[in-house]
């Protein structure tokens, strides 16, 4: 599968859109649990961490879709180098190339 920076593979877009739907649904579900007296069977700390993780995933996925729309998808936010297609296939919301991610 070959991707160009200006025309990301439609499969990656679909994957990101599906992830956004799934994590938004999960966040809605977890937020509902937080309102319940029994917290849906979760202890407060675990539920809080799950909600934080879901929020971050929604934000990261939204950012990736925005980057696709503005043409900056596939470029490292730190060094502006190209993020390899193989990394994007594994982690479609990746914002950094591997060397820059390791430096963070």
mmCIF file of C-alpha atoms in Angstrom:
data_model
loop_
_atom_site.group_PDB
_atom_site.id
_atom_site.type_symbol
_atom_site.label_atom_id
_atom_site.label_comp_id
_atom_site.label_asym_id
_atom_site.label_seq_id
_atom_site.Cartn_x
_atom_site.Cartn_y
_atom_site.Cartn_z
ATOM 1 C CA UNK A 1 0.000 0.000 0.000
ATOM 2 C CA UNK A 2 1.592 3.285 -1.103
ATOM 3 C CA UNK A 3 0.560 6.627 0.374
ATOM 4 C CA UNK A 4 1.452 10.120 -0.664
ATOM 5 C CA UNK A 5 1.400 12.978 1.778
ATOM 6 C CA UNK A 6 -1.142 14.945 -0.211
ATOM 7 C CA UNK A 7 -3.418 12.021 -0.992
ATOM 8 C CA UNK A 8 -3.525 9.661 1.989
ATOM 9 C CA UNK A 9 -4.967 6.284 1.244
ATOM 10 C CA UNK A 10 -8.759 6.251 1.553
ATOM 11 C CA UNK A 11 -8.372 3.185 3.777
ATOM 12 C CA UNK A 12 -6.595 5.309 6.404
ATOM 13 C CA UNK A 13 -9.356 7.914 6.269
ATOM 14 C CA UNK A 14 -11.994 5.224 6.724
ATOM 15 C CA UNK A 15 -10.016 3.682 9.580
ATOM 16 C CA UNK A 16 -9.771 7.052 11.340
ATOM 17 C CA UNK A 17 -13.470 7.768 10.795
ATOM 18 C CA UNK A 18 -14.374 4.336 12.222
ATOM 19 C CA UNK A 19 -12.059 4.872 15.204
ATOM 20 C CA UNK A 20 -13.643 8.256 15.842
ATOM 21 C CA UNK A 21 -17.137 6.735 15.881
ATOM 22 C CA UNK A 22 -16.083 3.832 18.127
ATOM 23 C CA UNK A 23 -14.248 6.002 20.647
ATOM 24 C CA UNK A 24 -16.984 8.643 20.693
ATOM 25 C CA UNK A 25 -19.502 5.880 21.430
ATOM 26 C CA UNK A 26 -17.215 4.507 24.153
ATOM 27 C CA UNK A 27 -16.810 7.964 25.695
ATOM 28 C CA UNK A 28 -20.595 8.418 25.696
ATOM 29 C CA UNK A 29 -21.019 5.034 27.382
ATOM 30 C CA UNK A 30 -18.347 5.749 30.018
ATOM 31 C CA UNK A 31 -19.762 9.197 30.729
ATOM 32 C CA UNK A 32 -23.130 7.539 31.306
ATOM 33 C CA UNK A 33 -21.500 5.113 33.756
ATOM 34 C CA UNK A 34 -19.963 8.052 35.623
ATOM 35 C CA UNK A 35 -23.451 9.427 36.270
ATOM 36 C CA UNK A 36 -24.720 6.146 37.681
ATOM 37 C CA UNK A 37 -24.522 5.413 41.365
ATOM 38 C CA UNK A 38 -22.671 2.111 40.758
ATOM 39 C CA UNK A 39 -20.482 3.675 38.006
ATOM 40 C CA UNK A 40 -21.297 0.753 35.723
ATOM 41 C CA UNK A 41 -19.243 -1.586 37.884
ATOM 42 C CA UNK A 42 -16.050 0.483 37.639
ATOM 43 C CA UNK A 43 -14.149 1.943 40.553
ATOM 44 C CA UNK A 44 -13.863 5.754 40.324
ATOM 45 C CA UNK A 45 -10.137 5.805 39.483
ATOM 46 C CA UNK A 46 -10.429 3.234 36.711
ATOM 47 C CA UNK A 47 -13.491 4.938 35.255
ATOM 48 C CA UNK A 48 -11.693 8.293 35.309
ATOM 49 C CA UNK A 49 -8.682 6.838 33.483
ATOM 50 C CA UNK A 50 -10.919 5.152 30.893
ATOM 51 C CA UNK A 51 -12.741 8.435 30.263
ATOM 52 C CA UNK A 52 -9.443 10.344 29.964
ATOM 53 C CA UNK A 53 -8.083 7.769 27.505
ATOM 54 C CA UNK A 54 -11.264 7.859 25.402
ATOM 55 C CA UNK A 55 -11.200 11.694 25.336
ATOM 56 C CA UNK A 56 -7.552 11.722 24.258
ATOM 57 C CA UNK A 57 -8.189 9.153 21.536
ATOM 58 C CA UNK A 58 -11.135 11.176 20.201
ATOM 59 C CA UNK A 59 -8.967 14.317 20.205
ATOM 60 C CA UNK A 60 -6.023 12.561 18.487
ATOM 61 C CA UNK A 61 -8.273 11.037 15.836
ATOM 62 C CA UNK A 62 -10.034 14.348 15.191
ATOM 63 C CA UNK A 63 -6.647 16.038 14.811
ATOM 64 C CA UNK A 64 -5.516 13.376 12.315
ATOM 65 C CA UNK A 65 -8.669 13.869 10.232
ATOM 66 C CA UNK A 66 -8.159 17.644 10.346
ATOM 67 C CA UNK A 67 -4.560 17.164 9.190
ATOM 68 C CA UNK A 68 -5.833 15.042 6.290
ATOM 69 C CA UNK A 69 -8.187 17.843 5.306
ATOM 70 C CA UNK A 70 -5.496 20.545 5.418
ATOM 71 C CA UNK A 71 -2.834 18.442 3.682
ATOM 72 C CA UNK A 72 -0.405 18.139 6.614
ATOM 73 C CA UNK A 73 -1.246 14.506 7.410
ATOM 74 C CA UNK A 74 1.790 12.243 7.253
ATOM 75 C CA UNK A 75 4.268 14.959 8.302
ATOM 76 C CA UNK A 76 5.929 14.919 11.713
ATOM 77 C CA UNK A 77 4.752 17.802 13.904
ATOM 78 C CA UNK A 78 8.233 18.141 15.419
ATOM 79 C CA UNK A 79 10.718 17.848 12.536
ATOM 80 C CA UNK A 80 8.303 18.187 9.575
ATOM 81 C CA UNK A 81 9.758 14.986 8.116
ATOM 82 C CA UNK A 82 7.614 12.358 6.458
ATOM 83 C CA UNK A 83 6.000 9.768 8.727
ATOM 84 C CA UNK A 84 6.453 6.415 6.978
ATOM 85 C CA UNK A 85 3.290 4.864 5.550
ATOM 86 C CA UNK A 86 3.941 1.669 7.536
ATOM 87 C CA UNK A 87 3.769 3.669 10.798
ATOM 88 C CA UNK A 88 0.533 5.354 9.711
ATOM 89 C CA UNK A 89 -0.982 1.987 8.832
ATOM 90 C CA UNK A 90 -0.259 0.772 12.379
ATOM 91 C CA UNK A 91 -1.007 4.064 14.149
ATOM 92 C CA UNK A 92 -3.106 6.213 11.790
ATOM 93 C CA UNK A 93 -3.317 9.130 14.249
ATOM 94 C CA UNK A 94 0.490 9.306 14.613
ATOM 95 C CA UNK A 95 1.696 12.893 14.923
ATOM 96 C CA UNK A 96 5.427 12.182 15.069
ATOM 97 C CA UNK A 97 7.971 10.076 13.221
ATOM 98 C CA UNK A 98 9.555 7.335 15.343
ATOM 99 C CA UNK A 99 12.781 9.250 16.207
ATOM 100 C CA UNK A 100 10.816 12.315 17.347
ATOM 101 C CA UNK A 101 8.326 10.163 19.277
ATOM 102 C CA UNK A 102 11.220 8.501 21.107
ATOM 103 C CA UNK A 103 12.654 11.928 22.038
ATOM 104 C CA UNK A 104 9.342 13.035 23.587
#
